[in-house]
Amino acid sequence: QRKMDKAKSELINANGELLQDNSNIPAAAYTMMDYGVCPNGRTKCDIGGNPAGASSKIYHPTPAGYLGTSNCLLCRFFYSGPAFLGGLQMLCNEISLECKASTATIDELRQKITKLEDEQYQHLRDKEAFKKSHELALTEAHYEQDVTRFDSLVRDLIVTIRLSMHSIDILNSKIHGAKTS
């Protein structure tokens, strides 16, 4: 509990806001990960997302992402800070690698779609039946699925970078504060 109380002044969420007073949450409930802290023991993922409406007190689930359905990075309860910079960097590297692999898959699918669409055009121009319609539709569906996954990865990467930058800002303010004292 003392360690958590000491670290609270350096914990931020993805928006760069400092940890709110969670004194009603026992330290035993906190789940520590390499990249941050969940003060709810990863039990409130189903209400960790955005509000359902402008003034709603009902919240959506945390959006799924690189970390799965318990995507702490996008959870409103999740906090990180300077102590977690190593874990945030590791997560950035992992997500970047996934983005690169996803980009390669998207490129391959886009090339296959272009080839199938060219074939379809040739068949239609020659007034012949195009027998690969199912393959084209399936490839387009896979393409859309991979693009959606890529968007999710990029969103998580941006949030992870933002958490890292806010953590660095906290460190810099402590360093500059120490020099002026």
PDB file of C-alpha atoms in Angstrom:
ATOM      1  CA  GLN A   1       0.000   0.000   0.000  1.00  0.00           C
ATOM      2  CA  ARG A   2       2.829   2.411   0.851  1.00  0.00           C
ATOM      3  CA  LYS A   3       4.546   1.694  -2.466  1.00  0.00           C
ATOM      4  CA  MET A   4       1.321   2.388  -4.359  1.00  0.00           C
ATOM      5  CA  ASP A   5       0.699   5.578  -2.385  1.00  0.00           C
ATOM      6  CA  LYS A   6       4.230   6.726  -3.216  1.00  0.00           C
ATOM      7  CA  ALA A   7       3.881   5.926  -6.947  1.00  0.00           C
ATOM      8  CA  LYS A   8       0.397   7.440  -7.391  1.00  0.00           C
ATOM      9  CA  SER A   9       1.783  10.910  -8.072  1.00  0.00           C
ATOM     10  CA  GLU A  10       3.495   9.572 -11.197  1.00  0.00           C
ATOM     11  CA  LEU A  11       0.680   7.467 -12.668  1.00  0.00           C
ATOM     12  CA  ILE A  12      -1.176   8.751 -15.735  1.00  0.00           C
ATOM     13  CA  ASN A  13      -3.847   7.466 -18.095  1.00  0.00           C
ATOM     14  CA  ALA A  14      -3.705   7.537 -21.898  1.00  0.00           C
ATOM     15  CA  ASN A  15      -4.952  11.146 -21.907  1.00  0.00           C
ATOM     16  CA  GLY A  16      -2.052  12.264 -19.724  1.00  0.00           C
ATOM     17  CA  GLU A  17      -4.279  12.806 -16.690  1.00  0.00           C
ATOM     18  CA  LEU A  18      -2.843  11.957 -13.300  1.00  0.00           C
ATOM     19  CA  LEU A  19      -4.319   9.109 -11.271  1.00  0.00           C
ATOM     20  CA  GLN A  20      -7.549  10.066  -9.565  1.00  0.00           C
ATOM     21  CA  ASP A  21      -7.915   9.374  -5.862  1.00  0.00           C
ATOM     22  CA  ASN A  22      -8.562   5.632  -5.673  1.00  0.00           C
ATOM     23  CA  SER A  23      -8.210   5.424  -1.907  1.00  0.00           C
ATOM     24  CA  ASN A  24     -11.399   3.341  -1.750  1.00  0.00           C
ATOM     25  CA  ILE A  25      -9.712   0.608  -3.809  1.00  0.00           C
ATOM     26  CA  PRO A  26      -7.474  -1.677  -1.725  1.00  0.00           C
ATOM     27  CA  ALA A  27      -3.911  -2.149  -2.950  1.00  0.00           C
ATOM     28  CA  ALA A  28      -4.537  -5.912  -3.138  1.00  0.00           C
ATOM     29  CA  ALA A  29      -6.975  -5.271  -6.004  1.00  0.00           C
ATOM     30  CA  TYR A  30      -4.302  -3.658  -8.184  1.00  0.00           C
ATOM     31  CA  THR A  31      -2.918  -5.722 -11.038  1.00  0.00           C
ATOM     32  CA  MET A  32       0.627  -4.767 -12.007  1.00  0.00           C
ATOM     33  CA  MET A  33       1.822  -5.440 -15.536  1.00  0.00           C
ATOM     34  CA  ASP A  34       5.057  -4.563 -17.318  1.00  0.00           C
ATOM     35  CA  TYR A  35       3.366  -1.598 -18.992  1.00  0.00           C
ATOM     36  CA  GLY A  36       1.068  -0.270 -16.236  1.00  0.00           C
ATOM     37  CA  VAL A  37      -1.442  -0.802 -13.459  1.00  0.00           C
ATOM     38  CA  CYS A  38      -5.091  -1.788 -13.374  1.00  0.00           C
ATOM     39  CA  PRO A  39      -6.598  -0.628 -10.086  1.00  0.00           C
ATOM     40  CA  ASN A  40      -9.513  -3.027 -10.537  1.00  0.00           C
ATOM     41  CA  GLY A  41      -7.616  -6.267 -11.011  1.00  0.00           C
ATOM     42  CA  ARG A  42      -8.733  -6.469 -14.672  1.00  0.00           C
ATOM     43  CA  THR A  43     -12.310  -7.138 -13.543  1.00  0.00           C
ATOM     44  CA  LYS A  44     -14.043  -4.108 -15.074  1.00  0.00           C
ATOM     45  CA  CYS A  45     -13.042  -4.515 -18.724  1.00  0.00           C
ATOM     46  CA  ASP A  46     -16.744  -4.767 -19.574  1.00  0.00           C
ATOM     47  CA  ILE A  47     -17.256  -1.117 -18.499  1.00  0.00           C
ATOM     48  CA  GLY A  48     -13.803   0.323 -19.235  1.00  0.00           C
ATOM     49  CA  GLY A  49     -14.680   1.914 -22.575  1.00  0.00           C
ATOM     50  CA  ASN A  50     -16.275   5.207 -23.548  1.00  0.00           C
ATOM     51  CA  PRO A  51     -19.618   6.432 -22.197  1.00  0.00           C
ATOM     52  CA  ALA A  52     -22.674   5.190 -24.107  1.00  0.00           C
ATOM     53  CA  GLY A  53     -23.857   8.793 -24.536  1.00  0.00           C
ATOM     54  CA  ALA A  54     -22.775  12.373 -23.943  1.00  0.00           C
ATOM     55  CA  SER A  55     -24.008  12.492 -20.353  1.00  0.00           C
ATOM     56  CA  SER A  56     -24.470   8.776 -19.812  1.00  0.00           C
ATOM     57  CA  LYS A  57     -23.341   6.929 -16.715  1.00  0.00           C
ATOM     58  CA  ILE A  58     -23.342   3.695 -18.724  1.00  0.00           C
ATOM     59  CA  TYR A  59     -20.041   2.692 -20.329  1.00  0.00           C
ATOM     60  CA  HIS A  60     -19.184   0.458 -23.260  1.00  0.00           C
ATOM     61  CA  PRO A  61     -16.727  -2.437 -22.867  1.00  0.00           C
ATOM     62  CA  THR A  62     -13.057  -1.703 -23.408  1.00  0.00           C
ATOM     63  CA  PRO A  63     -12.404  -1.957 -27.170  1.00  0.00           C
ATOM     64  CA  ALA A  64     -10.468  -5.078 -28.137  1.00  0.00           C
ATOM     65  CA  GLY A  65      -7.000  -4.631 -29.546  1.00  0.00           C
ATOM     66  CA  TYR A  66      -3.494  -6.041 -29.489  1.00  0.00           C
ATOM     67  CA  LEU A  67      -3.918  -7.240 -25.897  1.00  0.00           C
ATOM     68  CA  GLY A  68      -7.240  -8.924 -26.708  1.00  0.00           C
ATOM     69  CA  THR A  69     -10.605  -8.118 -25.162  1.00  0.00           C
ATOM     70  CA  SER A  70      -8.924  -7.006 -21.921  1.00  0.00           C
ATOM     71  CA  ASN A  71      -7.139  -4.230 -23.779  1.00  0.00           C
ATOM     72  CA  CYS A  72      -5.764  -2.254 -20.850  1.00  0.00           C
ATOM     73  CA  LEU A  73      -4.284   0.391 -23.147  1.00  0.00           C
ATOM     74  CA  LEU A  74      -7.766   1.662 -24.020  1.00  0.00           C
ATOM     75  CA  CYS A  75      -9.373   1.138 -20.622  1.00  0.00           C
ATOM     76  CA  ARG A  76     -10.457   4.230 -18.718  1.00  0.00           C
ATOM     77  CA  PHE A  77      -9.239   2.661 -15.457  1.00  0.00           C
ATOM     78  CA  PHE A  78      -5.698   1.864 -16.676  1.00  0.00           C
ATOM     79  CA  TYR A  79      -2.683   3.901 -15.551  1.00  0.00           C
ATOM     80  CA  SER A  80       0.988   3.862 -16.451  1.00  0.00           C
ATOM     81  CA  GLY A  81       4.002   6.038 -15.745  1.00  0.00           C
ATOM     82  CA  PRO A  82       7.782   6.408 -15.750  1.00  0.00           C
ATOM     83  CA  ALA A  83       8.311   3.141 -13.856  1.00  0.00           C
ATOM     84  CA  PHE A  84       6.724   1.307 -16.783  1.00  0.00           C
ATOM     85  CA  LEU A  85       8.711   2.869 -19.640  1.00  0.00           C
ATOM     86  CA  GLY A  86      10.558  -0.398 -20.328  1.00  0.00           C
ATOM     87  CA  GLY A  87       7.307  -2.330 -20.613  1.00  0.00           C
ATOM     88  CA  LEU A  88       5.736   0.384 -22.765  1.00  0.00           C
ATOM     89  CA  GLN A  89       8.771   0.287 -25.077  1.00  0.00           C
ATOM     90  CA  MET A  90       8.515  -3.503 -25.321  1.00  0.00           C
ATOM     91  CA  LEU A  91       4.814  -3.195 -26.147  1.00  0.00           C
ATOM     92  CA  CYS A  92       5.568  -0.550 -28.804  1.00  0.00           C
ATOM     93  CA  ASN A  93       8.083  -2.888 -30.404  1.00  0.00           C
ATOM     94  CA  GLU A  94       5.667  -5.835 -30.377  1.00  0.00           C
ATOM     95  CA  ILE A  95       2.799  -3.819 -31.844  1.00  0.00           C
ATOM     96  CA  SER A  96       5.099  -2.300 -34.483  1.00  0.00           C
ATOM     97  CA  LEU A  97       6.166  -5.784 -35.536  1.00  0.00           C
ATOM     98  CA  GLU A  98       2.516  -6.859 -35.776  1.00  0.00           C
ATOM     99  CA  CYS A  99       1.757  -3.749 -37.858  1.00  0.00           C
ATOM    100  CA  LYS A 100       4.564  -4.609 -40.251  1.00  0.00           C
ATOM    101  CA  ALA A 101       3.320  -8.189 -40.666  1.00  0.00           C
ATOM    102  CA  SER A 102      -0.240  -6.956 -41.097  1.00  0.00           C
ATOM    103  CA  THR A 103       0.864  -4.484 -43.776  1.00  0.00           C
ATOM    104  CA  ALA A 104       2.527  -7.280 -45.743  1.00  0.00           C
ATOM    105  CA  THR A 105      -0.652  -9.381 -45.595  1.00  0.00           C
ATOM    106  CA  ILE A 106      -2.802  -6.414 -46.639  1.00  0.00           C
ATOM    107  CA  ASP A 107      -0.503  -5.732 -49.608  1.00  0.00           C
ATOM    108  CA  GLU A 108      -0.694  -9.377 -50.734  1.00  0.00           C
ATOM    109  CA  LEU A 109      -4.477  -9.380 -50.478  1.00  0.00           C
ATOM    110  CA  ARG A 110      -4.742  -6.058 -52.333  1.00  0.00           C
ATOM    111  CA  GLN A 111      -2.612  -7.468 -55.185  1.00  0.00           C
ATOM    112  CA  LYS A 112      -4.761 -10.601 -55.335  1.00  0.00           C
ATOM    113  CA  ILE A 113      -7.944  -8.506 -55.433  1.00  0.00           C
ATOM    114  CA  THR A 114      -6.534  -6.366 -58.243  1.00  0.00           C
ATOM    115  CA  LYS A 115      -5.602  -9.478 -60.217  1.00  0.00           C
ATOM    116  CA  LEU A 116      -9.052 -11.037 -59.716  1.00  0.00           C
ATOM    117  CA  GLU A 117     -10.806  -7.771 -60.618  1.00  0.00           C
ATOM    118  CA  ASP A 118      -8.733  -7.568 -63.808  1.00  0.00           C
ATOM    119  CA  GLU A 119      -9.734 -11.129 -64.660  1.00  0.00           C
ATOM    120  CA  GLN A 120     -13.357 -10.312 -63.917  1.00  0.00           C
ATOM    121  CA  TYR A 121     -13.191  -7.274 -66.202  1.00  0.00           C
ATOM    122  CA  GLN A 122     -11.655  -9.359 -69.000  1.00  0.00           C
ATOM    123  CA  HIS A 123     -14.408 -11.968 -68.669  1.00  0.00           C
ATOM    124  CA  LEU A 124     -17.168  -9.337 -68.633  1.00  0.00           C
ATOM    125  CA  ARG A 125     -15.641  -7.537 -71.628  1.00  0.00           C
ATOM    126  CA  ASP A 126     -15.475 -10.814 -73.546  1.00  0.00           C
ATOM    127  CA  LYS A 127     -19.019 -11.669 -72.365  1.00  0.00           C
ATOM    128  CA  GLU A 128     -17.775 -14.786 -70.611  1.00  0.00           C
ATOM    129  CA  ALA A 129     -18.781 -16.135 -67.210  1.00  0.00           C
ATOM    130  CA  PHE A 130     -16.454 -15.209 -64.381  1.00  0.00           C
ATOM    131  CA  LYS A 131     -16.058 -18.326 -62.242  1.00  0.00           C
ATOM    132  CA  LYS A 132     -13.958 -16.798 -59.455  1.00  0.00           C
ATOM    133  CA  SER A 133     -16.623 -14.518 -57.931  1.00  0.00           C
ATOM    134  CA  HIS A 134     -16.593 -16.464 -54.678  1.00  0.00           C
ATOM    135  CA  GLU A 135     -12.786 -16.261 -54.470  1.00  0.00           C
ATOM    136  CA  LEU A 136     -12.919 -12.503 -55.112  1.00  0.00           C
ATOM    137  CA  ALA A 137     -15.592 -11.961 -52.444  1.00  0.00           C
ATOM    138  CA  LEU A 138     -13.664 -14.087 -49.952  1.00  0.00           C
ATOM    139  CA  THR A 139     -10.409 -12.233 -50.639  1.00  0.00           C
ATOM    140  CA  GLU A 140     -12.188  -8.873 -50.232  1.00  0.00           C
ATOM    141  CA  ALA A 141     -13.644 -10.048 -46.901  1.00  0.00           C
ATOM    142  CA  HIS A 142     -10.181 -11.103 -45.681  1.00  0.00           C
ATOM    143  CA  TYR A 143      -8.791  -7.769 -46.850  1.00  0.00           C
ATOM    144  CA  GLU A 144     -11.430  -5.801 -44.899  1.00  0.00           C
ATOM    145  CA  GLN A 145     -10.819  -7.953 -41.821  1.00  0.00           C
ATOM    146  CA  ASP A 146      -7.056  -7.376 -41.976  1.00  0.00           C
ATOM    147  CA  VAL A 147      -7.466  -3.630 -42.538  1.00  0.00           C
ATOM    148  CA  THR A 148      -9.728  -3.450 -39.476  1.00  0.00           C
ATOM    149  CA  ARG A 149      -7.145  -5.358 -37.437  1.00  0.00           C
ATOM    150  CA  PHE A 150      -4.399  -3.042 -38.700  1.00  0.00           C
ATOM    151  CA  ASP A 151      -6.445   0.013 -37.657  1.00  0.00           C
ATOM    152  CA  SER A 152      -6.819  -1.509 -34.196  1.00  0.00           C
ATOM    153  CA  LEU A 153      -3.072  -2.130 -33.963  1.00  0.00           C
ATOM    154  CA  VAL A 154      -2.248   1.428 -35.020  1.00  0.00           C
ATOM    155  CA  ARG A 155      -4.709   2.811 -32.448  1.00  0.00           C
ATOM    156  CA  ASP A 156      -3.010   0.749 -29.711  1.00  0.00           C
ATOM    157  CA  LEU A 157       0.434   1.824 -30.922  1.00  0.00           C
ATOM    158  CA  ILE A 158      -0.551   5.498 -30.770  1.00  0.00           C
ATOM    159  CA  VAL A 159      -1.910   5.106 -27.237  1.00  0.00           C
ATOM    160  CA  THR A 160       1.248   3.282 -26.137  1.00  0.00           C
ATOM    161  CA  ILE A 161       3.454   6.003 -27.609  1.00  0.00           C
ATOM    162  CA  ARG A 162       1.287   8.662 -25.937  1.00  0.00           C
ATOM    163  CA  LEU A 163       1.666   6.912 -22.558  1.00  0.00           C
ATOM    164  CA  SER A 164       5.438   6.768 -23.107  1.00  0.00           C
ATOM    165  CA  MET A 165       5.617  10.452 -23.997  1.00  0.00           C
ATOM    166  CA  HIS A 166       3.561  11.473 -20.958  1.00  0.00           C
ATOM    167  CA  SER A 167       5.837   9.326 -18.777  1.00  0.00           C
ATOM    168  CA  ILE A 168       8.900  11.043 -20.225  1.00  0.00           C
ATOM    169  CA  ASP A 169       7.278  14.425 -19.548  1.00  0.00           C
ATOM    170  CA  ILE A 170       6.837  13.433 -15.897  1.00  0.00           C
ATOM    171  CA  LEU A 171      10.508  12.426 -15.683  1.00  0.00           C
ATOM    172  CA  ASN A 172      11.612  15.666 -17.337  1.00  0.00           C
ATOM    173  CA  SER A 173       9.513  17.759 -14.966  1.00  0.00           C
ATOM    174  CA  LYS A 174      11.061  15.966 -11.975  1.00  0.00           C
ATOM    175  CA  ILE A 175      14.570  16.511 -13.363  1.00  0.00           C
ATOM    176  CA  HIS A 176      13.938  20.204 -14.073  1.00  0.00           C
ATOM    177  CA  GLY A 177      12.230  20.585 -10.698  1.00  0.00           C
ATOM    178  CA  ALA A 178      15.255  19.046  -8.953  1.00  0.00           C
ATOM    179  CA  LYS A 179      17.676  21.413 -10.761  1.00  0.00           C
ATOM    180  CA  THR A 180      15.799  24.540  -9.702  1.00  0.00           C
ATOM    181  CA  SER A 181      15.571  23.448  -6.063  1.00  0.00           C
TER     182      SER A 181
END
